[in-house]
Short mmCIF file of C-alpha atoms and ligand atoms in Angstrom, two decimals:
data_model
loop_
_atom_site.label_atom_id
_atom_site.label_comp_id
_atom_site.label_asym_id
_atom_site.label_seq_id
_atom_site.Cartn_x
_atom_site.Cartn_y
_atom_site.Cartn_z
CA MET A 431 123.11 -132.37 -92.40
CA SER A 432 123.00 -129.51 -89.93
CA LYS A 433 121.65 -130.09 -86.47
CA LYS A 434 118.18 -128.75 -85.78
CA LEU A 435 117.08 -126.54 -82.90
CA PHE A 436 113.50 -126.12 -81.73
CA ILE A 437 112.96 -123.32 -79.24
CA GLU A 438 109.82 -122.24 -77.45
CA THR A 439 109.84 -118.87 -75.74
CA LEU A 440 107.43 -117.83 -73.01
CA GLY A 441 107.32 -114.55 -71.12
CA CYS A 442 108.53 -111.08 -71.85
CA ALA A 443 110.62 -109.21 -74.42
CA MET A 444 113.77 -109.88 -72.38
CA ASN A 445 113.15 -113.59 -72.75
CA ASN A 446 112.65 -113.22 -76.49
CA ARG A 447 115.99 -111.49 -76.74
CA ASP A 448 117.64 -114.22 -74.64
CA SER A 449 116.24 -116.76 -77.11
CA GLU A 450 117.73 -114.80 -80.00
CA HIS A 451 121.08 -114.83 -78.21
CA MET A 452 120.90 -118.60 -77.69
CA ILE A 453 119.93 -119.20 -81.32
CA ALA A 454 122.86 -117.02 -82.44
CA GLU A 455 125.39 -118.79 -80.20
CA LEU A 456 124.19 -122.27 -81.16
CA ASN A 457 124.25 -121.41 -84.83
CA ALA A 458 127.68 -119.78 -84.83
CA ARG A 459 129.41 -122.27 -82.52
CA GLU A 460 127.58 -125.52 -83.25
CA GLY A 461 125.92 -125.05 -86.64
CA TYR A 462 122.34 -125.46 -85.38
CA VAL A 463 119.54 -124.26 -87.64
CA LEU A 464 116.02 -123.48 -86.45
CA THR A 465 113.06 -125.76 -87.00
CA ASP A 466 109.45 -125.23 -85.94
CA ASP A 467 108.87 -128.98 -85.66
CA ALA A 468 109.98 -130.38 -82.29
CA SER A 469 109.77 -133.98 -83.54
CA VAL A 470 112.71 -133.51 -85.95
CA ALA A 471 114.86 -131.41 -83.59
CA ASP A 472 118.21 -132.53 -82.16
CA LEU A 473 117.87 -130.00 -79.38
CA ILE A 474 114.65 -128.76 -77.79
CA LEU A 475 114.86 -125.63 -75.63
CA ILE A 476 112.07 -124.17 -73.55
CA ASN A 477 112.81 -120.63 -72.45
CA THR A 478 110.52 -120.21 -69.48
CA CYS A 479 108.83 -117.45 -67.50
CA SER A 480 108.03 -117.58 -63.80
CA VAL A 481 106.34 -114.27 -63.21
CA ARG A 482 103.03 -115.99 -62.45
CA GLU A 483 102.23 -119.55 -61.43
CA LYS A 484 100.45 -120.59 -64.64
CA PRO A 485 103.44 -120.67 -67.00
CA VAL A 486 105.34 -122.81 -64.47
CA HIS A 487 102.59 -125.47 -64.55
CA LYS A 488 102.55 -125.22 -68.31
CA LEU A 489 106.27 -126.00 -68.37
CA PHE A 490 105.86 -129.44 -66.83
CA SER A 491 102.94 -130.44 -69.03
CA GLU A 492 104.85 -129.31 -72.12
CA LEU A 493 107.99 -131.12 -71.08
CA GLY A 494 105.99 -134.35 -70.97
CA VAL A 495 104.70 -133.72 -74.49
CA PHE A 496 108.16 -132.92 -75.89
CA ASN A 497 109.65 -135.99 -74.23
CA LYS A 498 107.11 -138.19 -76.02
CA LEU A 499 107.47 -136.70 -79.47
CA LYS A 500 111.21 -136.02 -79.58
CA LYS A 501 113.73 -138.06 -81.56
CA ALA A 502 115.38 -140.77 -79.44
CA ASP A 503 118.74 -139.03 -79.13
CA ALA A 504 117.43 -135.44 -78.98
CA LYS A 505 118.30 -133.36 -75.93
CA ILE A 506 115.92 -131.19 -73.91
CA GLY A 507 117.09 -128.05 -72.11
CA VAL A 508 115.08 -125.79 -69.82
CA CYS A 509 116.22 -122.17 -69.77
CA GLY A 510 115.02 -118.82 -68.47
CA CYS A 511 113.38 -117.59 -65.30
CA THR A 512 111.82 -120.86 -64.13
CA ALA A 513 115.16 -122.56 -64.72
CA SER A 514 116.74 -119.94 -62.41
CA HIS A 515 114.24 -120.47 -59.64
CA LEU A 516 113.66 -124.22 -59.76
CA GLY A 517 117.13 -125.37 -60.84
CA ASN A 518 117.74 -129.01 -60.07
CA GLU A 519 114.07 -129.51 -59.07
CA ILE A 520 113.30 -129.57 -62.78
CA ILE A 521 115.57 -132.55 -63.38
CA LYS A 522 114.16 -134.28 -60.29
CA LYS A 523 110.61 -133.88 -61.59
CA ALA A 524 111.42 -134.54 -65.25
CA PRO A 525 114.54 -136.76 -65.28
CA TYR A 526 114.73 -136.80 -69.08
CA VAL A 527 115.68 -133.10 -69.07
CA ASN A 528 119.37 -132.88 -70.05
CA PHE A 529 120.24 -129.46 -68.65
CA VAL A 530 118.90 -126.38 -66.88
CA LEU A 531 120.23 -122.93 -67.76
CA GLY A 532 119.20 -119.84 -65.78
CA ALA A 533 118.09 -116.50 -67.22
CA ARG A 534 121.34 -114.92 -66.06
CA ASN A 535 123.54 -117.59 -67.69
CA VAL A 536 122.51 -117.41 -71.33
CA SER A 537 126.08 -117.05 -72.60
CA LYS A 538 126.88 -120.55 -71.28
CA ILE A 539 124.51 -122.22 -73.77
CA GLY A 540 127.35 -123.35 -76.07
CA GLU A 541 129.00 -125.30 -73.24
CA ILE A 542 126.03 -126.65 -71.34
CA ILE A 543 124.58 -128.52 -74.32
CA HIS A 544 127.58 -130.88 -74.12
CA LYS A 545 126.95 -131.73 -70.46
CA ASP A 546 124.35 -134.05 -69.06
CA LYS A 547 122.18 -133.24 -66.03
CA ALA A 548 123.99 -129.94 -65.71
CA VAL A 549 122.45 -127.00 -63.85
CA GLU A 550 123.87 -123.49 -64.38
CA ILE A 551 121.83 -120.93 -62.51
CA GLU A 552 124.39 -118.61 -60.91
CA ILE A 553 122.21 -115.66 -60.01
CA ASN A 554 124.74 -112.86 -60.23
CA TYR A 555 126.76 -114.14 -63.14
CA ASP A 556 127.82 -111.05 -65.09
CA GLU A 557 127.00 -111.21 -68.77
CA SER A 558 126.73 -107.46 -69.22
CA GLN A 559 129.73 -107.30 -71.54
CA PHE A 560 129.45 -110.65 -73.27
CA ALA A 561 129.72 -110.28 -77.05
CA PHE A 562 126.83 -112.44 -78.22
CA LYS A 563 126.73 -113.54 -81.83
CA ASP A 564 124.04 -111.94 -83.95
CA PHE A 565 120.60 -113.32 -84.68
CA ARG A 566 117.41 -111.31 -85.09
CA SER A 567 113.97 -112.77 -85.63
CA SER A 568 112.87 -109.61 -87.45
CA PRO A 569 114.91 -107.82 -90.15
CA TYR A 570 112.89 -104.66 -89.51
CA LYS A 571 113.42 -104.02 -85.83
CA ALA A 572 116.18 -104.93 -83.43
CA TYR A 573 115.76 -105.79 -79.76
CA ILE A 574 118.77 -104.58 -77.79
CA ASN A 575 119.44 -105.15 -74.09
CA ILE A 576 120.56 -102.08 -72.16
CA SER A 577 120.63 -103.65 -68.71
CA ILE A 578 120.31 -107.03 -67.08
CA GLY A 579 118.63 -107.90 -63.77
CA CYS A 580 116.53 -105.73 -61.49
CA ASP A 581 117.39 -103.84 -58.29
CA LYS A 582 113.82 -103.12 -57.23
CA GLN A 583 112.17 -105.07 -54.45
CA CYS A 584 108.52 -105.14 -55.46
CA THR A 585 107.05 -107.53 -52.94
CA PHE A 586 105.01 -109.50 -55.50
CA CYS A 587 107.80 -110.04 -58.00
CA ILE A 588 110.10 -113.01 -58.47
CA VAL A 589 112.25 -111.37 -61.17
CA PRO A 590 115.05 -110.04 -58.93
CA LYS A 591 115.48 -113.66 -57.78
CA THR A 592 115.60 -115.05 -61.32
CA ARG A 593 117.54 -112.32 -63.10
CA GLY A 594 119.71 -111.05 -60.23
CA ASP A 595 121.06 -107.57 -59.47
CA GLU A 596 120.76 -104.81 -62.00
CA ILE A 597 123.80 -104.04 -64.15
CA SER A 598 123.77 -101.56 -67.02
CA ILE A 599 125.45 -102.52 -70.25
CA PRO A 600 128.20 -100.02 -71.17
CA THR A 601 126.91 -97.23 -73.43
CA ASP A 602 129.52 -97.78 -76.14
CA LEU A 603 128.52 -101.45 -76.47
CA ILE A 604 124.85 -100.47 -76.85
CA LEU A 605 125.65 -97.82 -79.46
CA THR A 606 127.78 -100.28 -81.42
CA GLU A 607 124.94 -102.79 -81.39
CA VAL A 608 122.42 -100.19 -82.54
CA ARG A 609 124.73 -99.13 -85.39
CA ARG A 610 125.22 -102.74 -86.43
CA ALA A 611 121.47 -103.36 -86.46
CA VAL A 612 120.83 -100.21 -88.51
CA GLU A 613 123.56 -101.16 -90.99
CA SER A 614 121.87 -104.52 -91.48
CA GLY A 615 118.58 -102.81 -92.33
CA ALA A 616 116.64 -102.28 -89.09
CA ARG A 617 114.96 -98.86 -88.97
CA GLU A 618 113.63 -99.37 -85.44
CA VAL A 619 115.31 -100.43 -82.20
CA PHE A 620 113.63 -101.64 -79.05
CA LEU A 621 115.78 -100.99 -75.96
CA LEU A 622 115.21 -103.59 -73.27
CA GLY A 623 115.64 -103.83 -69.53
CA GLN A 624 113.57 -104.58 -66.44
CA ASN A 625 113.85 -100.97 -65.45
CA VAL A 626 115.15 -99.02 -68.42
CA ASN A 627 114.91 -95.51 -66.99
CA ASN A 628 117.13 -96.53 -64.09
CA TYR A 629 119.88 -97.03 -66.69
CA GLY A 630 123.38 -96.01 -65.67
CA ARG A 631 123.08 -96.56 -61.92
CA ARG A 632 125.63 -99.37 -61.87
CA PHE A 633 128.01 -100.75 -64.46
CA SER A 634 130.41 -103.58 -63.96
CA GLY A 635 133.82 -101.88 -63.90
CA GLU A 636 134.58 -98.24 -64.67
CA HIS A 637 132.33 -96.69 -67.27
CA GLU A 638 131.13 -93.21 -68.12
CA LYS A 639 128.00 -92.40 -66.13
CA VAL A 640 125.24 -91.97 -68.68
CA ASN A 641 121.59 -91.89 -67.61
CA PHE A 642 118.66 -93.16 -69.67
CA THR A 643 117.73 -89.76 -71.06
CA GLU A 644 121.30 -89.24 -72.25
CA LEU A 645 121.37 -92.77 -73.68
CA LEU A 646 118.22 -91.96 -75.68
CA ARG A 647 119.88 -88.80 -77.01
CA ARG A 648 122.97 -90.72 -78.09
CA VAL A 649 121.00 -93.55 -79.68
CA SER A 650 118.83 -91.07 -81.57
CA ALA A 651 121.94 -89.37 -82.99
CA ILE A 652 122.63 -92.52 -85.03
CA GLU A 653 121.95 -91.72 -88.65
CA ASP A 654 119.39 -93.81 -90.55
CA LEU A 655 117.83 -95.00 -87.32
CA GLU A 656 114.25 -93.80 -87.45
CA ARG A 657 112.39 -95.21 -84.48
CA ILE A 658 113.26 -95.90 -80.87
CA ARG A 659 111.06 -97.86 -78.51
CA PHE A 660 111.88 -99.15 -75.04
CA THR A 661 110.44 -101.30 -72.29
CA SER A 662 109.92 -101.28 -69.35
CA PRO A 663 110.27 -97.88 -67.74
CA HIS A 664 109.35 -97.46 -64.06
CA PRO A 665 106.92 -94.68 -63.07
CA LEU A 666 109.16 -93.74 -60.12
CA HIS A 667 112.01 -92.71 -62.45
CA MET A 668 109.87 -90.67 -64.85
CA ASP A 669 111.47 -87.35 -64.05
CA ASP A 670 110.83 -84.16 -66.04
CA GLU A 671 114.07 -84.45 -67.97
CA PHE A 672 113.06 -87.92 -69.21
CA LEU A 673 109.49 -86.91 -70.12
CA GLU A 674 110.73 -83.80 -71.94
CA GLU A 675 113.20 -85.83 -74.01
CA PHE A 676 110.49 -88.37 -74.76
CA ALA A 677 108.12 -85.68 -76.00
CA ARG A 678 110.69 -83.62 -77.86
CA ASN A 679 112.71 -86.26 -79.66
CA PRO A 680 111.06 -87.14 -82.99
CA LYS A 681 112.77 -90.54 -83.20
CA ILE A 682 111.27 -91.72 -79.91
CA CYS A 683 107.98 -93.47 -80.65
CA LYS A 684 105.10 -91.98 -78.73
CA SER A 685 104.07 -95.00 -76.78
CA MET A 686 104.87 -95.31 -73.10
CA HIS A 687 104.45 -98.28 -70.80
CA MET A 688 103.61 -97.06 -67.28
CA PRO A 689 103.16 -100.11 -65.04
CA LEU A 690 100.71 -98.90 -62.40
CA GLN A 691 100.19 -102.22 -60.54
CA SER A 692 97.72 -100.57 -58.15
CA GLY A 693 96.03 -97.20 -57.72
CA SER A 694 95.84 -97.44 -53.92
CA ASN A 695 98.53 -95.76 -51.86
CA ALA A 696 98.27 -98.42 -49.14
CA ILE A 697 98.74 -101.22 -51.67
CA LEU A 698 101.51 -99.39 -53.54
CA LYS A 699 103.29 -99.13 -50.21
CA ALA A 700 102.78 -102.81 -49.44
CA MET A 701 104.09 -103.59 -52.93
CA LYS A 702 107.13 -101.31 -52.29
CA ARG A 703 106.60 -99.54 -55.59
CA GLY A 704 108.10 -96.27 -54.35
CA TYR A 705 105.45 -93.90 -55.79
CA THR A 706 101.96 -92.77 -54.89
CA LYS A 707 98.72 -92.62 -56.84
CA GLU A 708 99.16 -88.82 -57.02
CA TRP A 709 102.68 -89.08 -58.46
CA PHE A 710 101.48 -91.57 -61.08
CA LEU A 711 98.52 -89.37 -62.10
CA ASN A 712 100.80 -86.34 -62.23
CA ARG A 713 103.30 -88.11 -64.50
CA ALA A 714 100.57 -89.45 -66.81
CA ALA A 715 98.92 -86.00 -67.08
CA LYS A 716 102.26 -84.33 -67.77
CA LEU A 717 103.03 -86.93 -70.42
CA ARG A 718 99.69 -86.45 -72.18
CA GLU A 719 100.14 -82.68 -72.01
CA MET A 720 103.65 -82.76 -73.49
CA ALA A 721 103.03 -85.51 -76.05
CA PRO A 722 99.34 -85.32 -77.01
CA ASP A 723 99.56 -88.30 -79.42
CA VAL A 724 101.02 -90.62 -76.80
CA ASN A 725 99.47 -94.01 -76.18
CA ILE A 726 99.94 -95.22 -72.62
CA SER A 727 99.91 -98.89 -71.70
CA THR A 728 100.03 -100.34 -68.22
CA ASP A 729 100.22 -103.46 -66.06
CA ILE A 730 97.74 -103.85 -63.22
CA ILE A 731 97.56 -106.50 -60.52
CA VAL A 732 94.22 -106.99 -58.76
CA ALA A 733 93.69 -108.69 -55.42
CA PHE A 734 97.18 -108.16 -54.03
CA PRO A 735 97.12 -109.33 -50.37
CA GLY A 736 95.12 -106.90 -48.25
CA GLU A 737 93.42 -105.16 -51.20
CA SER A 738 90.06 -103.83 -49.96
CA GLU A 739 87.10 -102.62 -52.02
CA GLU A 740 88.33 -99.04 -51.49
CA ASP A 741 91.82 -99.96 -52.67
CA PHE A 742 90.37 -101.53 -55.80
CA ALA A 743 88.20 -98.43 -56.33
CA ASP A 744 91.41 -96.38 -56.37
CA THR A 745 92.78 -98.58 -59.15
CA MET A 746 89.54 -98.08 -61.11
CA ASP A 747 89.83 -94.36 -60.48
CA VAL A 748 93.30 -94.26 -62.08
CA LEU A 749 92.01 -96.35 -64.99
CA ASN A 750 89.20 -93.84 -65.53
CA LYS A 751 91.47 -90.84 -65.24
CA VAL A 752 94.40 -92.00 -67.38
CA ARG A 753 92.26 -93.97 -69.86
CA PHE A 754 95.13 -96.24 -70.85
CA GLU A 755 95.17 -97.31 -74.49
CA GLN A 756 96.31 -100.78 -73.43
CA VAL A 757 96.02 -102.65 -70.14
CA PHE A 758 97.71 -105.92 -69.19
CA SER A 759 95.83 -107.04 -66.11
CA PHE A 760 96.50 -109.94 -63.82
CA LYS A 761 95.07 -111.53 -60.72
CA TYR A 762 97.73 -111.63 -58.02
CA SER A 763 99.62 -114.91 -58.01
CA PRO A 764 101.80 -115.71 -54.97
CA ARG A 765 105.38 -116.39 -56.01
CA PRO A 766 108.13 -118.21 -54.13
CA MET A 767 110.99 -116.16 -52.64
CA THR A 768 108.90 -112.97 -52.60
CA GLU A 769 107.90 -110.91 -49.57
CA ALA A 770 104.20 -111.03 -50.42
CA GLU A 771 104.19 -114.82 -50.54
CA LYS A 772 103.54 -114.98 -46.82
CA MET A 773 100.83 -112.30 -46.77
CA GLU A 774 97.20 -113.28 -46.43
CA GLU A 775 95.56 -113.67 -49.80
CA VAL A 776 92.33 -112.06 -50.98
CA ASP A 777 89.60 -114.59 -51.73
CA SER A 778 90.15 -115.98 -55.22
CA GLU A 779 86.55 -115.38 -56.35
CA VAL A 780 86.81 -111.76 -55.29
CA GLY A 781 90.02 -111.47 -57.30
CA SER A 782 88.37 -112.94 -60.42
CA GLU A 783 85.42 -110.59 -60.02
CA ARG A 784 87.70 -107.55 -59.74
CA LEU A 785 89.67 -108.62 -62.79
CA HIS A 786 86.42 -108.90 -64.72
CA ILE A 787 85.22 -105.47 -63.59
CA LEU A 788 88.53 -103.89 -64.55
CA GLN A 789 88.68 -105.55 -67.96
CA SER A 790 85.05 -104.76 -68.79
CA ARG A 791 85.56 -101.11 -67.93
CA HIS A 792 88.70 -101.03 -70.04
CA ASP A 793 86.82 -102.56 -72.98
CA GLU A 794 84.36 -99.67 -72.70
CA ILE A 795 87.24 -97.19 -72.76
CA LEU A 796 88.64 -98.90 -75.86
CA ASP A 797 85.27 -98.60 -77.56
CA GLU A 798 85.24 -94.90 -76.77
CA LEU A 799 88.79 -94.52 -78.11
CA LYS A 800 87.77 -96.17 -81.40
CA GLU A 801 85.70 -93.14 -82.26
CA VAL A 802 88.70 -90.88 -81.75
CA ARG A 803 90.97 -93.06 -83.84
CA MET A 804 88.83 -93.30 -86.95
CA GLY A 805 90.01 -90.86 -89.60
CA GLN A 806 93.36 -90.21 -87.91
CA ILE A 807 96.49 -90.16 -90.06
CA VAL A 808 99.42 -92.11 -88.68
CA GLU A 809 102.84 -93.28 -89.87
CA VAL A 810 103.04 -97.06 -89.99
CA TYR A 811 106.19 -99.18 -90.22
CA PHE A 812 105.12 -102.38 -92.02
CA GLU A 813 106.72 -105.53 -90.74
CA GLU A 814 104.33 -108.45 -91.02
CA LEU A 815 102.76 -110.18 -94.01
CA ARG A 816 99.34 -111.53 -93.07
CA SER A 817 97.86 -114.55 -94.82
CA ASP A 818 94.67 -112.71 -95.79
CA GLY A 819 96.20 -110.25 -98.31
CA TYR A 820 97.03 -107.68 -95.65
CA VAL A 821 100.29 -106.24 -94.40
CA ALA A 822 100.48 -105.09 -90.79
CA GLY A 823 102.67 -102.78 -88.80
CA ARG A 824 102.64 -100.37 -85.92
CA SER A 825 102.03 -96.67 -85.88
CA ASP A 826 104.52 -94.48 -84.10
CA ASN A 827 102.17 -94.53 -81.11
CA ASN A 828 101.88 -98.32 -81.23
CA ILE A 829 98.50 -98.91 -82.85
CA MET A 830 98.52 -102.16 -84.84
CA VAL A 831 97.37 -101.16 -88.32
CA LYS A 832 96.72 -103.38 -91.32
CA VAL A 833 96.29 -102.35 -94.93
CA LYS A 834 95.61 -104.34 -98.10
CA GLY A 835 98.95 -105.03 -99.73
CA SER A 836 101.80 -107.37 -100.43
CA GLU A 837 105.42 -107.89 -99.44
CA GLU A 838 106.72 -104.77 -101.21
CA LEU A 839 105.35 -102.87 -98.24
CA LEU A 840 107.49 -104.76 -95.73
CA GLY A 841 110.18 -102.54 -94.25
CA GLN A 842 108.45 -99.39 -95.53
CA ILE A 843 107.10 -96.52 -93.47
CA ALA A 844 103.94 -95.00 -94.95
CA ARG A 845 101.22 -92.53 -94.02
CA VAL A 846 97.96 -94.31 -93.36
CA LYS A 847 94.44 -93.04 -92.82
CA ILE A 848 92.70 -95.13 -90.21
CA GLY A 849 89.28 -96.50 -91.10
CA GLU A 850 87.48 -99.24 -89.25
CA VAL A 851 88.92 -99.94 -85.80
CA ASN A 852 88.45 -102.85 -83.47
CA ARG A 853 89.98 -103.35 -80.03
CA THR A 854 93.30 -104.78 -81.18
CA VAL A 855 93.77 -103.72 -84.80
CA ALA A 856 92.87 -100.80 -87.03
CA HIS A 857 92.20 -101.10 -90.76
CA GLY A 858 93.72 -98.36 -92.83
CA GLU A 859 94.47 -97.06 -96.27
CA ILE A 860 97.80 -95.73 -97.45
CA ILE A 861 97.66 -92.10 -98.50
CA ALA A 862 100.21 -90.12 -100.48
N1 LIG B 1559 101.12 -111.90 -59.65
C1 LIG B 1559 100.46 -111.33 -60.68
N2 LIG B 1559 101.04 -110.54 -61.59
C2 LIG B 1559 102.36 -110.31 -61.47
N3 LIG B 1559 103.20 -109.57 -62.20
C3 LIG B 1559 104.44 -109.68 -61.67
N4 LIG B 1559 104.42 -110.49 -60.59
C4 LIG B 1559 103.13 -110.89 -60.44
C5 LIG B 1559 102.47 -111.71 -59.49
N5 LIG B 1559 103.10 -112.27 -58.46
C6 LIG B 1559 102.79 -108.74 -63.33
C7 LIG B 1559 103.12 -107.28 -63.08
C8 LIG B 1559 104.27 -107.05 -63.99
C9 LIG B 1559 103.96 -107.96 -65.15
C10 LIG B 1559 105.10 -108.28 -66.02
O1 LIG B 1559 103.48 -109.12 -64.50
O2 LIG B 1559 102.00 -106.50 -63.44
O3 LIG B 1559 104.39 -105.69 -64.39
FE1 LIG B 1560 108.81 -113.74 -67.05
FE2 LIG B 1560 109.72 -111.72 -65.62
FE3 LIG B 1560 111.40 -113.58 -66.40
FE4 LIG B 1560 110.37 -111.89 -68.18
S1 LIG B 1560 111.74 -111.39 -66.47
S2 LIG B 1560 110.53 -114.07 -68.42
S3 LIG B 1560 108.28 -111.60 -67.32
S4 LIG B 1560 109.69 -113.81 -64.97
#
């Protein structure tokens, strides 16, 4: 009987890809197969996120639950960003945890499972050229890392301390991985990094200097690849060359994540984001002008230390001007090892109120956008069978669309006329 692996993944797309890498390594080296039932697993992994405080609390409550329901001889491992930042603390607090593996040490999974009370969290361990075995949770699209770590110093963010310095993965390795994914049937690739459009700044060892725009050109030259997505780009590095390639290249899906964080110049400065409100508005306007179908998503933090009513009004002003199609909004959460940790916090109630104001206004914008969407014709790549007789997929510009249908549609790209729309999903009908 093969050994069973249960894995829970919290956090971002990078974490999901790390989980895929761990699944692949454990399967190829140790014969583990996946289970979605923790009580029958021989190994339970929690791949954690530490970007805000909440998921860290969640980790310890979940660990308690897994410890109770696990088989007597099953092992528990904590991986990912919280593993990087808490390290041995995790074993001190939850002594039944067998090992802790940091977000920058994923390739060591095959060895660490054989050790007890081991902690591997070397922050600048270089995995940029490690040849991971292959596992993909979706046959239709492939997540591919293009860089690891982050060189920015945003004062609110713990990530540089959990994922270390930024290193780009050599271009030839990325292209080989894209080709391999396409050969195995994926028509879409999702290029991943903390800061994708800073690609090519630093490699480990001597490698041809290729920037992100050039990488996009080379990836798009791969035959049979039809769609390219990427996350996350940084507004600071959205130069004209990049925006022009984005708009011009038909394989690049027209959805852009532009993490604003704040619309106030004073707060952007305190966050060390490196751009101004004016630069952000200029880039967003240029993007909409060059790629009129683009959908823009963003991340916004409210109540960063020192945020006044006027600062918050500037954020609302950007929201009203850019009219993002999607907003991920968060109340500031102080994180250990960050510069902002020591700054004086905004009153929590005020923060909650601002978050509510922002989200309500964005809901109104979404309702207005509904009207525009209805009747539009979009190309949808179907990738998910829903239980209610529907098949769902994303349009080129990232609208979740569902149509009545069955599994024959999976993996197909079809033209769809959008009918009824709600805030998160559009209903559509396939047209010839
Ligand atoms: N508090 C609240 N939100 C945060 N984010 C990152 N750090 C924090 C923090 N300390 C948000 C940012 C980032 C997204 C992934 O999480 O908006 O873009
Ligand atoms: Fe969470 Fe950031 Fe780590 Fe992703 S990189 S898992 S968002 S802390």
